[in-house]
Amino acid sequence: MQVIVRDNNVDQALRVLKKKMQREGIFREMKLRRHYEKPSERKAREGAEAVRRARKLARKKNEREG
């Protein structure tokens, strides 16, 4: 990942970097990798995330359709 610093404005470059990292999911992955996660726990978590995504998608679809 690369960010260009313009006019010695490091604060703006840092904000851009953080936004890119957030979009890529790096912060989330770092949080998950702090501790070892057993394969069974990982499978359960990913399944729950899939259910959550599906419900959210269905909710948005219902809002659009009425």
PDB file of C-alpha atoms in Angstrom, residues 52-65:
ATOM      1  CA  ARG A  52     -25.541 -11.394   9.308  1.00  0.00           C
ATOM      2  CA  ARG A  53     -24.662 -10.301   5.757  1.00  0.00           C
ATOM      3  CA  ALA A  54     -27.584 -12.256   4.285  1.00  0.00           C
ATOM      4  CA  ARG A  55     -30.053 -10.741   6.755  1.00  0.00           C
ATOM      5  CA  LYS A  56     -28.737  -7.249   6.083  1.00  0.00           C
ATOM      6  CA  LEU A  57     -29.033  -7.778   2.322  1.00  0.00           C
ATOM      7  CA  ALA A  58     -32.596  -9.092   2.695  1.00  0.00           C
ATOM      8  CA  ARG A  59     -33.523  -6.147   4.919  1.00  0.00           C
ATOM      9  CA  LYS A  60     -32.197  -3.654   2.362  1.00  0.00           C
ATOM     10  CA  LYS A  61     -33.955  -5.510  -0.454  1.00  0.00           C
ATOM     11  CA  ASN A  62     -37.261  -5.351   1.431  1.00  0.00           C
ATOM     12  CA  GLU A  63     -36.813  -1.615   2.036  1.00  0.00           C
ATOM     13  CA  ARG A  64     -36.236  -0.992  -1.664  1.00  0.00           C
ATOM     14  CA  GLU A  65     -39.165  -3.119  -2.809  1.00  0.00           C
TER      15      GLU A  65
END
